[in-house]
């Protein structure tokens, strides 16, 4: 199938549906399998919710609205990819002193936001733990791949939506 056979708004719909599927799988891993998300996993979930919302809006708008939402999708995906890359790095090179710090909500509730955000990206002991793998990659590795794909598709949609129809 040629990428040109699917219109840019439909790509946004596919991205939104893919994100919903990923969120559903994350909830399955949490509530059925019993894996508890670490602070960086929760940040990635919020980024994925952002991807779904922006892609759903992009699916419904046309013209400049589609281009702007596609660029915003690339930006949100970039943030998610950064978080997943940081977690992957921590999994590959765990810190010498591993401490199980506060959970995400404990950090946000007990510290000002300017102190909580760096603590989240520092990663706690549970952020380095690999509970699940698929084809040799952890959840963070696969999240990174998906966020990069969403971001690249967002840039492609932004580019294609501003070209005149042939």
Short mmCIF file of N, CA, C and O in Angstrom, two decimals, residues 32-136:
data_model
loop_
_atom_site.label_atom_id
_atom_site.label_comp_id
_atom_site.label_asym_id
_atom_site.label_seq_id
_atom_site.Cartn_x
_atom_site.Cartn_y
_atom_site.Cartn_z
N UNK A 32 -4.32 -6.38 34.74
CA UNK A 32 -4.49 -7.82 34.57
C UNK A 32 -3.19 -8.56 34.89
O UNK A 32 -3.18 -9.51 35.67
N UNK A 33 -2.08 -8.08 34.31
CA UNK A 33 -0.80 -8.74 34.54
C UNK A 33 -0.22 -8.36 35.90
O UNK A 33 0.48 -9.15 36.52
N UNK A 34 -0.52 -7.15 36.37
CA UNK A 34 -0.06 -6.73 37.69
C UNK A 34 1.22 -5.92 37.70
O UNK A 34 1.87 -5.82 38.73
N UNK A 35 1.60 -5.32 36.58
CA UNK A 35 2.79 -4.48 36.53
C UNK A 35 2.42 -3.06 36.97
O UNK A 35 1.48 -2.47 36.44
N UNK A 36 3.15 -2.52 37.92
CA UNK A 36 2.90 -1.16 38.39
C UNK A 36 3.75 -0.19 37.61
O UNK A 36 4.97 -0.38 37.49
N UNK A 37 3.16 0.89 37.07
CA UNK A 37 3.94 1.85 36.30
C UNK A 37 4.82 2.70 37.21
O UNK A 37 4.43 3.10 38.30
N UNK A 38 6.03 2.98 36.72
CA UNK A 38 6.95 3.85 37.44
C UNK A 38 6.63 5.31 37.08
O UNK A 38 5.80 5.56 36.21
N UNK A 39 7.26 6.29 37.72
CA UNK A 39 6.97 7.69 37.40
C UNK A 39 7.18 8.03 35.92
O UNK A 39 6.38 8.75 35.33
N UNK A 40 8.22 7.51 35.31
CA UNK A 40 8.48 7.82 33.90
C UNK A 40 7.44 7.14 33.00
O UNK A 40 7.08 7.68 31.96
N UNK A 41 6.95 5.98 33.41
CA UNK A 41 5.88 5.32 32.65
C UNK A 41 4.61 6.16 32.67
O UNK A 41 3.90 6.26 31.66
N UNK A 42 4.32 6.76 33.81
CA UNK A 42 3.13 7.59 33.92
C UNK A 42 3.26 8.84 33.06
O UNK A 42 2.30 9.24 32.39
N UNK A 43 4.44 9.43 33.03
CA UNK A 43 4.67 10.60 32.17
C UNK A 43 4.47 10.20 30.70
O UNK A 43 3.86 10.93 29.92
N UNK A 44 4.95 9.00 30.33
CA UNK A 44 4.76 8.52 28.96
C UNK A 44 3.27 8.30 28.66
O UNK A 44 2.82 8.57 27.55
N UNK A 45 2.52 7.84 29.63
CA UNK A 45 1.07 7.68 29.43
C UNK A 45 0.41 9.03 29.16
O UNK A 45 -0.44 9.14 28.29
N UNK A 46 0.80 10.04 29.94
CA UNK A 46 0.23 11.37 29.71
C UNK A 46 0.61 11.89 28.32
O UNK A 46 -0.21 12.51 27.64
N UNK A 47 1.84 11.64 27.91
CA UNK A 47 2.24 12.05 26.56
C UNK A 47 1.42 11.30 25.51
O UNK A 47 1.01 11.88 24.50
N UNK A 48 1.15 10.03 25.76
CA UNK A 48 0.35 9.24 24.82
C UNK A 48 -1.10 9.73 24.78
O UNK A 48 -1.71 9.78 23.70
N UNK A 49 -1.63 10.14 25.92
CA UNK A 49 -2.97 10.74 25.93
C UNK A 49 -2.95 12.02 25.10
O UNK A 49 -3.87 12.29 24.33
N UNK A 50 -1.88 12.81 25.23
CA UNK A 50 -1.75 14.02 24.42
C UNK A 50 -1.70 13.71 22.94
O UNK A 50 -2.33 14.39 22.12
N UNK A 51 -0.98 12.65 22.56
CA UNK A 51 -0.91 12.23 21.16
C UNK A 51 -2.30 11.86 20.66
O UNK A 51 -2.71 12.27 19.57
N UNK A 52 -3.05 11.10 21.45
CA UNK A 52 -4.39 10.67 21.04
C UNK A 52 -5.31 11.89 20.85
O UNK A 52 -6.01 11.98 19.84
N UNK A 53 -5.29 12.81 21.80
CA UNK A 53 -6.17 13.98 21.72
C UNK A 53 -5.81 14.84 20.52
O UNK A 53 -6.69 15.23 19.73
N UNK A 54 -4.52 15.13 20.33
CA UNK A 54 -4.09 15.98 19.22
C UNK A 54 -4.39 15.28 17.88
O UNK A 54 -4.85 15.93 16.94
N UNK A 55 -4.15 13.98 17.79
CA UNK A 55 -4.42 13.26 16.55
C UNK A 55 -5.92 13.22 16.26
O UNK A 55 -6.33 13.36 15.09
N UNK A 56 -6.74 13.06 17.29
CA UNK A 56 -8.19 13.05 17.08
C UNK A 56 -8.68 14.42 16.59
O UNK A 56 -9.53 14.49 15.69
N UNK A 57 -8.13 15.48 17.14
CA UNK A 57 -8.49 16.82 16.67
C UNK A 57 -8.02 16.99 15.22
O UNK A 57 -8.74 17.50 14.37
N UNK A 58 -6.80 16.54 14.94
CA UNK A 58 -6.26 16.64 13.59
C UNK A 58 -7.05 15.86 12.56
O UNK A 58 -7.11 16.24 11.39
N UNK A 59 -7.66 14.80 13.00
CA UNK A 59 -8.48 13.99 12.09
C UNK A 59 -9.71 14.77 11.63
O UNK A 59 -10.19 14.61 10.51
N UNK A 60 -10.22 15.66 12.49
CA UNK A 60 -11.47 16.36 12.20
C UNK A 60 -11.29 17.73 11.54
O UNK A 60 -12.25 18.29 11.05
N UNK A 61 -10.07 18.28 11.56
CA UNK A 61 -9.87 19.61 10.99
C UNK A 61 -9.17 19.51 9.64
O UNK A 61 -8.61 18.47 9.29
N UNK A 62 -9.21 20.58 8.88
CA UNK A 62 -8.57 20.61 7.56
C UNK A 62 -7.72 21.85 7.43
O UNK A 62 -7.78 22.77 8.25
N UNK A 63 -6.96 21.92 6.36
CA UNK A 63 -6.15 23.10 6.05
C UNK A 63 -5.08 23.37 7.09
O UNK A 63 -4.36 22.48 7.51
N UNK A 64 -5.01 24.64 7.51
CA UNK A 64 -4.00 25.03 8.49
C UNK A 64 -4.20 24.33 9.82
O UNK A 64 -3.24 24.03 10.53
N UNK A 65 -5.44 24.05 10.18
CA UNK A 65 -5.71 23.35 11.44
C UNK A 65 -5.07 21.98 11.46
O UNK A 65 -4.53 21.55 12.48
N UNK A 66 -5.14 21.28 10.34
CA UNK A 66 -4.51 19.96 10.24
C UNK A 66 -3.00 20.08 10.35
O UNK A 66 -2.35 19.30 11.06
N UNK A 67 -2.43 21.05 9.67
CA UNK A 67 -0.98 21.23 9.71
C UNK A 67 -0.51 21.59 11.12
O UNK A 67 0.49 21.03 11.61
N UNK A 68 -1.23 22.48 11.79
CA UNK A 68 -0.86 22.87 13.15
C UNK A 68 -1.00 21.69 14.11
O UNK A 68 -0.11 21.44 14.94
N UNK A 69 -2.10 20.95 14.00
CA UNK A 69 -2.26 19.80 14.90
C UNK A 69 -1.22 18.72 14.61
O UNK A 69 -0.75 18.06 15.54
N UNK A 70 -0.83 18.56 13.36
CA UNK A 70 0.22 17.57 13.04
C UNK A 70 1.56 17.99 13.62
O UNK A 70 2.33 17.16 14.12
N UNK A 71 1.87 19.29 13.57
CA UNK A 71 3.11 19.77 14.18
C UNK A 71 3.07 19.64 15.70
O UNK A 71 4.07 19.28 16.33
N UNK A 72 1.91 19.92 16.28
CA UNK A 72 1.74 19.74 17.73
C UNK A 72 1.87 18.26 18.10
O UNK A 72 2.47 17.92 19.12
N UNK A 73 1.35 17.39 17.25
CA UNK A 73 1.51 15.95 17.45
C UNK A 73 2.99 15.57 17.46
O UNK A 73 3.42 14.79 18.32
N UNK A 74 3.75 16.11 16.53
CA UNK A 74 5.19 15.82 16.49
C UNK A 74 5.88 16.32 17.76
O UNK A 74 6.76 15.64 18.30
N UNK A 75 5.45 17.46 18.27
CA UNK A 75 6.04 18.02 19.49
C UNK A 75 5.72 17.15 20.70
O UNK A 75 6.62 16.81 21.49
N UNK A 76 4.46 16.77 20.86
CA UNK A 76 4.07 15.91 21.99
C UNK A 76 4.75 14.54 21.87
O UNK A 76 5.22 13.99 22.87
N UNK A 77 4.84 14.02 20.66
CA UNK A 77 5.51 12.74 20.44
C UNK A 77 7.00 12.85 20.78
O UNK A 77 7.58 11.90 21.33
N UNK A 78 7.59 13.98 20.47
CA UNK A 78 9.00 14.20 20.81
C UNK A 78 9.22 14.18 22.31
O UNK A 78 10.20 13.61 22.80
N UNK A 79 8.30 14.79 23.06
CA UNK A 79 8.39 14.75 24.52
C UNK A 79 8.27 13.32 25.03
O UNK A 79 9.03 12.89 25.90
N UNK A 80 7.32 12.56 24.48
CA UNK A 80 7.17 11.16 24.88
C UNK A 80 8.39 10.34 24.52
O UNK A 80 8.83 9.49 25.30
N UNK A 81 8.95 10.59 23.34
CA UNK A 81 10.15 9.87 22.92
C UNK A 81 11.33 10.19 23.83
O UNK A 81 12.12 9.31 24.18
N UNK A 82 11.46 11.47 24.22
CA UNK A 82 12.53 11.85 25.14
C UNK A 82 12.41 11.10 26.46
O UNK A 82 13.38 10.57 26.98
N UNK A 83 11.19 11.05 27.01
CA UNK A 83 10.97 10.37 28.28
C UNK A 83 11.27 8.87 28.15
O UNK A 83 11.92 8.28 29.01
N UNK A 84 10.80 8.26 27.07
CA UNK A 84 11.05 6.83 26.86
C UNK A 84 12.54 6.56 26.64
O UNK A 84 13.07 5.55 27.12
N UNK A 85 13.23 7.46 25.92
CA UNK A 85 14.67 7.29 25.71
C UNK A 85 15.43 7.40 27.03
O UNK A 85 16.37 6.64 27.28
N UNK A 86 15.01 8.34 27.86
CA UNK A 86 15.66 8.50 29.17
C UNK A 86 15.46 7.25 30.02
O UNK A 86 16.38 6.76 30.67
N UNK A 87 14.25 6.70 30.00
CA UNK A 87 14.01 5.48 30.77
C UNK A 87 14.79 4.31 30.20
O UNK A 87 15.34 3.50 30.95
N UNK A 88 14.87 4.20 28.88
CA UNK A 88 15.66 3.13 28.26
C UNK A 88 17.12 3.25 28.68
O UNK A 88 17.78 2.25 28.98
N UNK A 89 17.62 4.48 28.70
CA UNK A 89 19.01 4.71 29.11
C UNK A 89 19.21 4.24 30.55
O UNK A 89 20.21 3.59 30.87
N UNK A 90 18.26 4.58 31.43
CA UNK A 90 18.37 4.14 32.82
C UNK A 90 18.30 2.62 32.94
O UNK A 90 18.92 2.03 33.82
N UNK A 91 17.54 1.97 32.06
CA UNK A 91 17.46 0.51 32.10
C UNK A 91 18.76 -0.12 31.62
O UNK A 91 19.17 -1.15 32.14
N UNK A 92 19.38 0.48 30.61
CA UNK A 92 20.63 -0.08 30.09
C UNK A 92 21.81 0.22 31.00
O UNK A 92 22.73 -0.56 31.11
N UNK A 93 21.80 1.41 31.62
CA UNK A 93 22.88 1.84 32.49
C UNK A 93 22.30 2.28 33.82
O UNK A 93 22.24 3.48 34.11
N UNK A 94 21.89 1.32 34.66
CA UNK A 94 21.27 1.70 35.93
C UNK A 94 22.27 2.45 36.82
O UNK A 94 23.47 2.19 36.77
N UNK A 95 21.76 3.40 37.61
CA UNK A 95 22.65 4.15 38.49
C UNK A 95 23.27 3.23 39.53
O UNK A 95 22.73 2.17 39.86
N UNK A 96 24.43 3.65 40.02
CA UNK A 96 25.16 2.84 41.02
C UNK A 96 24.31 2.63 42.27
O UNK A 96 24.26 1.54 42.82
N UNK A 97 23.67 3.69 42.72
CA UNK A 97 22.83 3.61 43.91
C UNK A 97 21.38 3.61 43.45
O UNK A 97 20.89 4.62 42.96
N UNK A 98 20.75 2.47 43.59
CA UNK A 98 19.36 2.35 43.17
C UNK A 98 18.48 2.51 44.39
O UNK A 98 18.59 1.77 45.35
N UNK A 99 17.63 3.54 44.33
CA UNK A 99 16.70 3.75 45.42
C UNK A 99 15.30 3.75 44.84
O UNK A 99 15.07 4.25 43.75
N UNK A 100 14.39 3.19 45.54
CA UNK A 100 13.00 3.26 45.11
C UNK A 100 12.42 4.52 45.72
O UNK A 100 12.01 4.54 46.87
N UNK A 101 12.45 5.56 44.94
CA UNK A 101 11.97 6.86 45.41
C UNK A 101 10.46 6.91 45.48
O UNK A 101 9.77 5.91 45.36
N UNK A 102 9.96 8.11 45.67
CA UNK A 102 8.52 8.32 45.74
C UNK A 102 7.88 7.98 44.41
O UNK A 102 8.52 8.06 43.37
N UNK A 103 6.60 7.68 44.45
CA UNK A 103 5.88 7.47 43.21
C UNK A 103 5.55 8.83 42.59
O UNK A 103 5.78 9.88 43.18
N UNK A 104 5.03 8.81 41.39
CA UNK A 104 4.75 10.03 40.63
C UNK A 104 3.86 10.99 41.41
O UNK A 104 4.15 12.17 41.54
N UNK A 105 2.76 10.49 41.95
CA UNK A 105 1.81 11.35 42.65
C UNK A 105 2.40 11.88 43.95
O UNK A 105 2.14 13.01 44.34
N UNK A 106 3.20 11.07 44.62
CA UNK A 106 3.86 11.54 45.84
C UNK A 106 4.83 12.68 45.57
O UNK A 106 4.94 13.62 46.35
N UNK A 107 5.53 12.61 44.43
CA UNK A 107 6.44 13.69 44.07
C UNK A 107 5.69 14.98 43.80
O UNK A 107 6.07 16.05 44.26
N UNK A 108 4.62 14.87 43.01
CA UNK A 108 3.87 16.07 42.61
C UNK A 108 3.14 16.68 43.81
O UNK A 108 3.05 17.90 43.93
N UNK A 109 2.63 15.84 44.72
CA UNK A 109 1.89 16.35 45.87
C UNK A 109 2.79 16.96 46.94
O UNK A 109 2.39 17.89 47.62
N UNK A 110 4.01 16.45 47.09
CA UNK A 110 4.86 16.87 48.20
C UNK A 110 5.96 17.85 47.83
O UNK A 110 6.65 18.34 48.72
N UNK A 111 6.15 18.10 46.55
CA UNK A 111 7.22 19.01 46.14
C UNK A 111 6.66 20.03 45.17
O UNK A 111 5.72 19.74 44.44
N UNK A 112 7.25 21.23 45.15
CA UNK A 112 6.84 22.17 44.11
C UNK A 112 7.19 21.60 42.73
O UNK A 112 8.12 20.80 42.60
N UNK A 113 6.45 22.01 41.72
CA UNK A 113 6.60 21.42 40.38
C UNK A 113 8.02 21.59 39.85
O UNK A 113 8.53 20.72 39.16
N UNK A 114 8.70 22.70 40.22
CA UNK A 114 10.08 22.90 39.73
C UNK A 114 11.06 21.93 40.36
O UNK A 114 12.16 21.75 39.84
N UNK A 115 10.70 21.27 41.45
CA UNK A 115 11.55 20.21 42.03
C UNK A 115 11.06 18.83 41.64
O UNK A 115 11.85 17.90 41.52
N UNK A 116 9.74 18.67 41.42
CA UNK A 116 9.18 17.36 41.11
C UNK A 116 9.58 16.89 39.71
O UNK A 116 9.91 15.72 39.51
N UNK A 117 9.55 17.80 38.72
CA UNK A 117 9.87 17.41 37.34
C UNK A 117 11.28 16.83 37.22
O UNK A 117 11.45 15.74 36.67
N UNK A 118 12.33 17.49 37.75
CA UNK A 118 13.66 16.86 37.66
C UNK A 118 13.73 15.52 38.39
O UNK A 118 14.44 14.61 37.95
N UNK A 119 12.99 15.38 39.49
CA UNK A 119 13.00 14.11 40.22
C UNK A 119 12.40 12.99 39.37
O UNK A 119 12.88 11.85 39.40
N UNK A 120 11.36 13.31 38.59
CA UNK A 120 10.72 12.31 37.74
C UNK A 120 11.72 11.81 36.70
O UNK A 120 11.86 10.61 36.47
N UNK A 121 12.46 12.75 36.07
CA UNK A 121 13.37 12.35 35.01
C UNK A 121 14.67 11.76 35.54
O UNK A 121 15.41 11.14 34.78
N UNK A 122 14.95 11.96 36.81
CA UNK A 122 16.11 11.30 37.40
C UNK A 122 15.84 9.80 37.44
O UNK A 122 16.74 9.00 37.25
N UNK A 123 14.60 9.44 37.64
CA UNK A 123 14.22 8.02 37.66
C UNK A 123 14.47 7.42 39.02
O UNK A 123 15.45 7.72 39.68
N UNK A 124 13.57 6.58 39.44
CA UNK A 124 13.76 5.89 40.71
C UNK A 124 14.19 4.46 40.41
O UNK A 124 14.35 4.08 39.26
N UNK A 125 14.36 3.69 41.44
CA UNK A 125 14.79 2.31 41.26
C UNK A 125 13.86 1.51 40.39
O UNK A 125 14.28 0.68 39.59
N UNK A 126 12.57 1.78 40.49
CA UNK A 126 11.63 1.00 39.70
C UNK A 126 11.63 1.43 38.23
O UNK A 126 11.12 0.71 37.38
N UNK A 127 12.18 2.60 37.90
CA UNK A 127 12.26 3.01 36.49
C UNK A 127 13.33 2.22 35.74
O UNK A 127 13.30 2.13 34.52
N UNK A 128 14.28 1.63 36.47
CA UNK A 128 15.33 0.85 35.82
C UNK A 128 14.94 -0.61 35.67
O UNK A 128 15.60 -1.34 34.93
N UNK A 129 13.88 -1.01 36.33
CA UNK A 129 13.45 -2.41 36.32
C UNK A 129 12.76 -2.75 35.00
O UNK A 129 11.94 -1.98 34.50
N UNK A 130 13.09 -3.90 34.44
CA UNK A 130 12.46 -4.38 33.21
C UNK A 130 11.56 -5.55 33.58
O UNK A 130 12.03 -6.64 33.91
N UNK A 131 10.24 -5.29 33.55
CA UNK A 131 9.27 -6.30 33.95
C UNK A 131 8.73 -7.11 32.78
O UNK A 131 8.23 -8.19 32.96
N UNK A 132 8.80 -6.55 31.59
CA UNK A 132 8.15 -7.16 30.42
C UNK A 132 9.00 -6.86 29.20
O UNK A 132 9.51 -5.75 29.05
N UNK A 133 9.16 -7.85 28.33
CA UNK A 133 9.88 -7.63 27.07
C UNK A 133 9.12 -8.26 25.92
O UNK A 133 8.34 -9.21 26.11
N UNK A 134 9.36 -7.72 24.74
CA UNK A 134 8.80 -8.27 23.51
C UNK A 134 9.87 -8.12 22.44
O UNK A 134 10.35 -7.00 22.21
N UNK A 135 10.26 -9.22 21.85
CA UNK A 135 11.33 -9.23 20.84
C UNK A 135 12.60 -8.53 21.35
O UNK A 135 13.27 -7.82 20.61
N UNK A 136 12.91 -8.73 22.61
CA UNK A 136 14.12 -8.19 23.20
C UNK A 136 14.03 -6.75 23.67
O UNK A 136 14.99 -6.22 24.23
#
